[in-house]
Tab-separated table of C-alpha atoms and ligand atoms in Angstrom:
chain	number	residue	atom	x	y	z
M	109	UNK	CA	-7.319	58.963	-93.812
M	110	UNK	CA	-5.556	59.835	-90.624
M	111	UNK	CA	-4.629	56.491	-89.142
M	112	UNK	CA	-6.397	55.885	-85.891
M	113	UNK	CA	-3.649	54.401	-83.830
M	114	UNK	CA	-4.015	52.081	-80.929
M	115	UNK	CA	-1.632	54.292	-78.965
M	116	UNK	CA	-3.725	57.403	-79.501
M	117	UNK	CA	-6.833	55.578	-78.465
M	118	UNK	CA	-5.342	54.119	-75.346
M	119	UNK	CA	-3.773	57.408	-74.363
M	120	UNK	CA	-7.054	59.192	-74.797
M	121	UNK	CA	-10.375	58.857	-73.095
M	122	UNK	CA	-10.706	55.117	-73.366
M	123	UNK	CA	-11.112	53.534	-69.947
M	124	UNK	CA	-8.169	51.232	-69.374
M	125	UNK	CA	-10.262	48.186	-68.580
M	126	UNK	CA	-12.457	48.665	-71.619
M	127	UNK	CA	-9.631	49.402	-74.010
M	128	UNK	CA	-9.389	46.146	-75.869
M	129	UNK	CA	-13.124	45.639	-76.125
M	130	UNK	CA	-13.547	49.213	-77.277
M	131	UNK	CA	-11.027	48.724	-80.056
M	132	UNK	CA	-12.791	45.644	-81.323
M	133	UNK	CA	-15.999	47.495	-81.886
M	134	UNK	CA	-14.622	50.902	-82.816
M	135	UNK	CA	-11.632	50.372	-85.004
M	136	UNK	CA	-12.418	49.664	-88.643
M	137	UNK	CA	-10.403	46.450	-88.886
M	138	UNK	CA	-8.477	45.562	-91.956
M	139	UNK	CA	-5.537	43.261	-91.599
M	140	UNK	CA	-2.920	41.839	-93.836
M	141	UNK	CA	-4.006	38.358	-92.843
M	142	UNK	CA	-7.620	39.040	-93.851
M	143	UNK	CA	-8.504	37.263	-97.044
M	144	UNK	CA	-9.471	40.554	-98.636
M	145	UNK	CA	-6.573	42.655	-97.427
M	146	UNK	CA	-4.518	44.329	-100.098
M	147	UNK	CA	-1.160	44.897	-98.480
M	148	UNK	CA	0.696	44.757	-95.228
M	149	UNK	CA	1.649	48.400	-95.308
M	150	UNK	CA	-0.285	51.521	-94.546
M	151	UNK	CA	-2.102	50.481	-91.409
M	152	UNK	CA	-1.925	52.803	-88.474
M	153	UNK	CA	-3.466	50.488	-85.956
M	154	UNK	CA	-2.750	47.128	-84.496
M	155	UNK	CA	-6.029	45.882	-83.205
M	156	UNK	CA	-7.591	42.457	-83.405
M	157	UNK	CA	-5.809	39.702	-85.273
M	158	UNK	CA	-8.707	37.413	-84.585
M	159	UNK	CA	-12.392	37.135	-85.116
M	160	UNK	CA	-14.460	37.264	-81.983
M	161	UNK	CA	-14.412	33.888	-80.301
M	162	UNK	CA	-11.617	32.442	-82.434
M	163	UNK	CA	-8.264	32.175	-80.740
M	164	UNK	CA	-6.411	31.870	-83.985
M	165	UNK	CA	-5.534	33.814	-87.055
M	166	UNK	CA	-8.473	34.329	-89.378
M	167	UNK	CA	-9.592	31.177	-91.184
M	168	UNK	CA	-7.406	29.112	-88.883
M	169	UNK	CA	-4.405	29.691	-91.088
M	170	UNK	CA	-0.895	29.564	-89.736
M	171	UNK	CA	2.567	30.411	-90.957
M	172	UNK	CA	4.935	28.286	-93.009
M	173	UNK	CA	7.375	27.072	-90.355
M	174	UNK	CA	9.426	25.252	-92.942
M	175	UNK	CA	9.962	28.385	-94.998
M	176	UNK	CA	10.787	30.309	-91.813
M	177	UNK	CA	13.364	27.669	-90.958
M	178	UNK	CA	12.156	27.277	-87.389
M	179	UNK	CA	9.081	26.054	-85.552
M	180	UNK	CA	7.938	27.392	-82.164
M	181	UNK	CA	7.108	23.818	-81.154
M	182	UNK	CA	10.729	22.824	-81.583
M	183	UNK	CA	12.144	26.019	-80.114
M	184	UNK	CA	10.152	25.485	-76.910
M	185	UNK	CA	12.284	22.417	-76.065
M	186	UNK	CA	15.457	23.223	-77.997
M	187	UNK	CA	18.469	23.828	-75.762
M	188	UNK	CA	21.785	24.425	-77.502
M	189	UNK	CA	24.635	23.016	-75.421
M	190	UNK	CA	27.274	23.925	-78.016
M	191	UNK	CA	30.407	21.817	-78.211
M	192	UNK	CA	32.808	21.162	-75.368
M	193	UNK	CA	36.497	20.466	-74.923
M	194	UNK	CA	38.748	20.434	-71.844
M	195	UNK	CA	41.136	23.246	-71.068
M	196	UNK	CA	44.595	22.233	-69.740
M	197	UNK	CA	43.278	23.054	-66.275
M	198	UNK	CA	40.531	20.458	-66.707
M	199	UNK	CA	37.820	23.057	-66.941
M	200	UNK	CA	35.164	22.715	-69.602
M	201	UNK	CA	35.412	25.080	-72.547
M	202	UNK	CA	32.014	25.385	-74.191
M	203	UNK	CA	31.772	26.973	-77.629
M	204	UNK	CA	29.093	28.229	-79.984
M	205	UNK	CA	29.054	30.039	-83.276
M	206	UNK	CA	26.420	32.683	-83.728
M	207	UNK	CA	25.914	34.598	-86.923
M	208	UNK	CA	23.665	37.534	-87.671
M	209	UNK	CA	21.651	37.252	-90.846
M	210	UNK	CA	18.913	39.417	-92.364
M	211	UNK	CA	15.946	37.210	-93.108
M	212	UNK	CA	12.332	37.586	-94.061
M	213	UNK	CA	10.128	35.809	-91.530
M	214	UNK	CA	6.430	35.093	-91.899
M	215	UNK	CA	5.262	36.328	-88.489
M	216	UNK	CA	1.535	35.932	-89.220
M	217	UNK	CA	-0.181	34.257	-92.169
M	218	UNK	CA	0.857	36.257	-95.214
M	219	UNK	CA	2.710	38.885	-93.161
M	220	UNK	CA	6.395	38.955	-93.978
M	221	UNK	CA	8.667	40.786	-91.601
M	222	UNK	CA	12.158	41.899	-92.616
M	223	UNK	CA	13.859	40.443	-89.553
M	224	UNK	CA	17.414	40.508	-88.298
M	225	UNK	CA	18.225	37.182	-86.682
M	226	UNK	CA	20.864	35.175	-84.902
M	227	UNK	CA	21.345	31.900	-86.800
M	228	UNK	CA	18.247	32.477	-88.915
M	229	UNK	CA	15.718	32.075	-86.146
M	230	UNK	CA	13.794	34.171	-83.646
M	231	UNK	CA	14.520	33.867	-80.838
M	232	UNK	CA	18.151	32.927	-81.459
M	233	UNK	CA	19.468	29.618	-80.107
M	234	UNK	CA	18.839	28.993	-76.407
M	235	UNK	CA	22.426	28.785	-75.180
M	236	UNK	CA	22.838	26.486	-72.211
M	237	UNK	CA	25.841	25.748	-70.023
M	238	UNK	CA	26.963	25.026	-66.472
M	239	UNK	CA	28.111	27.535	-63.896
M	240	UNK	CA	31.907	27.941	-63.857
M	241	UNK	CA	32.551	26.717	-67.382
M	242	UNK	CA	34.568	28.826	-69.802
M	243	UNK	CA	32.357	30.064	-72.628
M	244	UNK	CA	33.519	31.080	-76.088
M	245	UNK	CA	31.050	32.521	-78.565
M	246	UNK	CA	32.309	33.292	-82.046
M	247	UNK	CA	30.140	35.949	-83.631
M	248	UNK	CA	30.086	36.438	-87.404
M	249	UNK	CA	28.073	39.320	-88.792
M	250	UNK	CA	26.406	38.259	-92.032
M	251	UNK	CA	23.889	41.108	-91.852
M	252	UNK	CA	24.018	44.370	-93.806
M	253	UNK	CA	24.059	46.279	-90.518
M	254	UNK	CA	26.507	46.440	-87.618
M	255	UNK	CA	25.568	44.272	-84.638
M	256	UNK	CA	26.925	42.887	-81.377
M	257	UNK	CA	26.001	40.239	-78.850
M	258	UNK	CA	25.490	41.644	-75.386
M	259	UNK	CA	25.166	38.931	-72.748
M	260	UNK	CA	23.525	39.383	-69.387
M	261	UNK	CA	25.551	37.877	-66.534
M	262	UNK	CA	28.961	38.604	-65.015
M	263	UNK	CA	31.876	39.236	-67.386
M	264	UNK	CA	34.727	41.668	-68.129
M	265	UNK	CA	33.865	45.037	-69.670
M	266	UNK	CA	35.485	44.230	-73.013
M	267	UNK	CA	33.175	41.213	-73.369
M	268	UNK	CA	30.027	43.240	-72.806
M	269	UNK	CA	29.098	43.592	-76.481
M	270	UNK	CA	28.326	47.296	-76.477
M	271	UNK	CA	29.498	49.990	-78.911
M	272	UNK	CA	32.820	51.645	-78.033
M	273	UNK	CA	34.011	49.005	-75.557
M	274	UNK	CA	36.119	45.970	-76.440
M	275	UNK	CA	35.381	44.855	-79.991
M	276	UNK	CA	32.481	47.317	-80.071
M	277	UNK	CA	30.156	47.236	-83.050
M	278	UNK	CA	30.911	44.383	-85.421
M	279	UNK	CA	30.544	45.645	-89.002
M	280	UNK	CA	28.977	43.635	-91.821
M	281	UNK	CA	31.283	40.716	-92.695
M	282	UNK	CA	33.118	41.289	-89.416
M	283	UNK	CA	33.651	38.767	-86.654
M	284	UNK	CA	34.683	38.686	-83.021
M	285	UNK	CA	34.954	36.254	-80.145
M	286	UNK	CA	33.233	36.798	-76.808
M	287	UNK	CA	34.826	34.752	-74.055
M	288	UNK	CA	33.977	34.721	-70.365
M	289	UNK	CA	33.087	32.484	-67.439
M	290	UNK	CA	29.561	31.141	-66.996
M	291	UNK	CA	28.394	33.228	-64.046
M	292	UNK	CA	26.135	33.316	-62.176
M	293	UNK	CA	23.794	30.336	-62.336
M	294	UNK	CA	20.426	31.537	-63.503
M	295	UNK	CA	18.324	32.413	-66.482
M	296	UNK	CA	19.799	35.208	-68.560
M	297	UNK	CA	19.516	36.505	-72.099
M	298	UNK	CA	21.551	37.945	-74.910
M	299	UNK	CA	20.715	40.574	-77.490
M	300	UNK	CA	22.256	43.041	-79.889
M	301	UNK	CA	23.238	46.354	-78.305
M	302	UNK	CA	23.725	48.597	-81.326
M	303	UNK	CA	21.785	51.856	-81.581
M	304	UNK	CA	18.974	52.464	-82.252
M	305	UNK	CA	18.615	49.769	-79.631
M	306	UNK	CA	14.845	49.356	-79.821
M	307	UNK	CA	15.062	48.596	-83.519
M	308	UNK	CA	17.965	46.179	-83.218
M	309	UNK	CA	16.079	44.226	-80.578
M	310	UNK	CA	12.617	44.459	-82.126
M	311	UNK	CA	13.982	43.184	-85.438
M	312	UNK	CA	14.730	39.873	-83.718
M	313	UNK	CA	18.279	39.855	-82.347
M	314	UNK	CA	17.848	38.158	-78.981
M	315	UNK	CA	17.791	34.793	-77.272
M	316	UNK	CA	17.783	33.014	-73.922
M	317	UNK	CA	21.005	32.181	-72.090
M	318	UNK	CA	20.777	29.563	-69.353
M	319	UNK	CA	23.505	28.912	-66.804
M	320	UNK	CA	22.658	25.782	-64.827
M	321	UNK	CA	23.910	25.494	-61.234
M	322	UNK	CA	27.072	23.388	-60.821
M	323	UNK	CA	25.016	20.512	-59.415
M	324	UNK	CA	22.269	20.899	-61.976
M	325	UNK	CA	18.578	21.068	-61.249
M	326	UNK	CA	15.984	18.368	-60.576
M	327	UNK	CA	14.784	16.464	-63.620
M	328	UNK	CA	11.884	18.179	-65.293
M	329	UNK	CA	10.145	18.668	-68.590
M	330	UNK	CA	12.003	21.821	-69.541
M	331	UNK	CA	10.599	24.559	-71.725
M	332	UNK	CA	11.765	27.949	-72.916
M	333	UNK	CA	9.552	30.838	-73.924
M	334	UNK	CA	10.872	34.167	-75.105
M	335	UNK	CA	8.019	36.641	-75.031
M	336	UNK	CA	8.205	38.963	-78.017
M	337	UNK	CA	6.228	41.018	-80.489
M	338	UNK	CA	6.430	42.518	-83.956
M	339	UNK	CA	5.927	46.027	-85.223
M	340	UNK	CA	4.853	45.191	-88.756
M	341	UNK	CA	4.012	48.736	-89.857
M	342	UNK	CA	6.917	50.661	-88.329
M	343	UNK	CA	4.850	52.817	-85.970
M	344	UNK	CA	6.889	51.774	-82.920
M	345	UNK	CA	3.981	49.745	-81.561
M	346	UNK	CA	3.467	46.013	-81.893
M	347	UNK	CA	0.813	44.546	-84.132
M	348	UNK	CA	1.568	40.991	-83.004
M	349	UNK	CA	2.505	39.373	-79.699
M	350	UNK	CA	3.742	35.877	-78.957
M	351	UNK	CA	5.900	33.559	-76.957
M	352	UNK	CA	8.574	32.273	-79.343
M	353	UNK	CA	7.580	34.535	-82.211
M	354	UNK	CA	4.498	33.002	-83.819
M	355	UNK	CA	1.226	34.121	-82.256
M	356	UNK	CA	-1.363	31.427	-81.555
M	357	UNK	CA	1.134	28.657	-82.444
M	358	UNK	CA	0.441	26.866	-79.169
M	359	UNK	CA	-3.306	27.388	-79.579
M	360	UNK	CA	-3.239	25.557	-82.908
M	361	UNK	CA	-1.023	22.825	-81.527
M	362	UNK	CA	-0.846	22.732	-77.720
M	363	UNK	CA	2.341	21.943	-75.825
M	364	UNK	CA	1.916	18.394	-74.524
M	365	UNK	CA	3.056	17.723	-70.959
M	366	UNK	CA	2.533	14.817	-68.587
M	367	UNK	CA	0.257	14.885	-65.580
M	368	UNK	CA	2.211	15.115	-62.284
M	369	UNK	CA	5.465	15.713	-64.171
M	370	UNK	CA	7.549	18.652	-62.954
M	371	UNK	CA	7.438	21.363	-65.628
M	372	UNK	CA	10.210	23.953	-65.641
M	373	UNK	CA	9.616	26.959	-67.842
M	374	UNK	CA	12.439	29.386	-68.633
M	375	UNK	CA	10.561	32.605	-69.313
M	376	UNK	CA	12.269	35.659	-70.822
M	377	UNK	CA	10.674	38.965	-71.784
M	378	UNK	CA	12.310	40.874	-74.640
M	379	UNK	CA	9.205	42.723	-75.788
M	380	UNK	CA	10.060	46.111	-77.248
M	381	UNK	CA	7.759	49.187	-77.338
M	382	UNK	CA	5.499	47.979	-74.495
M	383	UNK	CA	6.534	48.667	-70.922
M	384	UNK	CA	5.525	45.346	-69.468
M	385	UNK	CA	4.576	41.838	-70.396
M	386	UNK	CA	3.199	38.980	-68.349
M	387	UNK	CA	2.577	35.259	-68.124
M	388	UNK	CA	-0.547	33.744	-66.659
M	389	UNK	CA	-1.215	30.029	-66.164
M	390	UNK	CA	-4.708	28.554	-65.943
M	391	UNK	CA	-5.872	25.935	-63.478
M	392	UNK	CA	-2.684	25.977	-61.482
M	393	UNK	CA	-0.089	27.996	-59.614
M	394	UNK	CA	3.654	27.913	-60.094
M	395	UNK	CA	6.723	28.553	-57.990
M	396	UNK	CA	8.518	31.594	-59.337
M	397	UNK	CA	12.302	32.004	-59.210
M	398	UNK	CA	13.215	35.511	-60.438
M	399	UNK	CA	16.249	35.357	-62.773
M	400	UNK	CA	16.609	31.722	-61.639
M	401	UNK	CA	19.351	32.751	-59.245
M	402	UNK	CA	17.944	31.239	-56.056
M	403	UNK	CA	16.665	27.767	-55.109
M	404	UNK	CA	14.041	29.398	-52.974
M	405	UNK	CA	10.958	30.523	-54.870
M	406	UNK	CA	10.002	34.143	-54.395
M	407	UNK	CA	6.342	33.328	-54.628
M	408	UNK	CA	3.634	30.850	-55.451
M	409	UNK	CA	1.398	32.529	-57.973
M	410	UNK	CA	-0.367	32.164	-61.283
M	411	UNK	CA	0.722	35.450	-62.868
M	412	UNK	CA	4.056	37.221	-63.184
M	413	UNK	CA	4.748	40.619	-64.683
M	414	UNK	CA	8.047	41.258	-66.456
M	415	UNK	CA	9.741	44.395	-67.744
M	416	UNK	CA	11.894	44.102	-70.871
M	417	UNK	CA	14.995	42.075	-70.009
M	418	UNK	CA	13.399	40.518	-66.935
M	419	UNK	CA	13.170	36.762	-66.802
M	420	UNK	CA	12.484	33.962	-64.386
M	421	UNK	CA	12.063	30.228	-63.920
M	422	UNK	CA	8.600	28.815	-63.273
M	423	UNK	CA	8.010	25.342	-61.850
M	424	UNK	CA	4.783	23.437	-61.379
M	425	UNK	CA	3.011	20.111	-61.872
M	426	UNK	CA	-0.425	19.632	-63.387
M	427	UNK	CA	-2.538	17.394	-61.121
M	428	UNK	CA	-5.315	17.156	-63.721
M	429	UNK	CA	-5.256	16.063	-67.335
M	430	UNK	CA	-6.838	18.342	-69.894
M	431	UNK	CA	-6.253	21.602	-71.718
M	432	UNK	CA	-4.984	24.547	-69.744
M	433	UNK	CA	-4.440	27.987	-71.227
M	434	UNK	CA	-1.465	30.240	-70.723
M	435	UNK	CA	-1.228	33.778	-71.985
M	436	UNK	CA	-0.240	37.319	-71.253
M	437	UNK	CA	-2.683	38.817	-68.797
M	438	UNK	CA	-2.862	41.978	-70.841
M	439	UNK	CA	-5.958	41.075	-72.832
M	440	UNK	CA	-4.743	43.180	-75.717
M	441	UNK	CA	-1.576	41.077	-76.105
M	442	UNK	CA	-3.602	37.884	-75.732
M	443	UNK	CA	-5.953	38.808	-78.531
M	444	UNK	CA	-3.046	39.741	-80.770
M	445	UNK	CA	-1.414	36.342	-80.496
M	446	UNK	CA	0.159	35.805	-77.095
M	447	UNK	CA	-1.816	32.799	-75.878
M	448	UNK	CA	-1.509	29.043	-75.958
M	449	UNK	CA	-2.543	25.729	-74.420
M	450	UNK	CA	-0.848	23.039	-72.416
M	451	UNK	CA	-2.343	19.647	-73.196
M	452	UNK	CA	-1.873	17.607	-70.029
M	453	UNK	CA	-1.938	13.873	-70.680
M	454	UNK	CA	-1.759	10.799	-68.453
X	199	LIG	CU1	22.049	44.928	-84.039
């Protein structure tokens, strides 16, 4: 049977607004996470991961976080400050070790994805530092493929982590050290920059990189979400969407925040194969600081749209207790995993 792909459908005569609904009724669904599915391979479409009305994987199942070695509920508040020492000048030298490792990740119940990771998790560690510090990242490549770490931010050319410049591609069993100043303050990211680039990113080699201003920021309940997706059948389109890798994780178990507490969300989009992604908050609006480089919010809104590599800081307080959704405002992404709840408590 000629696989009826989502891309073909959406590129064809399907009205844009009716696309997702059309797929639900028209595409003969059969998914690896269905109880009666035979195998993960051989599917040409990536339609509904859910049954109508159920914002979860079928049967309410979830993935084995322990076997994966990471849990989205920990990642959302996990900031890696590395280790620090003082340089003779008195400046702080902050160091991390990142290693690339090939690892099978359960990205949906029963769906194992042959990922490439930094430090065994997707996204990689959220690296956090202060503006003006000296940063030293030792990279060890334990993968069977060449990789790099390309940081966003300001640094010398030879520290850019791209093929043919500086250390260039780091071969399997190779290592290198990236060293540069933490500049500028803001929310950045890092990712592998080896060709084919889309594959090296989509396989899981990326993470958030936060440079705090010299004087810090106001106290807040701080969160990080890296918006991503997974192409589980190698058709260069995503079958699954999420923030922090596991779709519906925050629907199953909401992120608990306090009423009236300042929430600061570091939001990064690394989604491959789709041109845009978005974040929408229910029952509230947030101040949006693009790239986190200014103290002055660019807007007060409830939805932001991000291209791949774009990121921003969102700040808000919930005046009411209760459950509030957040999700991509592309309904298709939402239905394929990218949605969650904040549980606001007194
Ligand atoms: Cu790579």
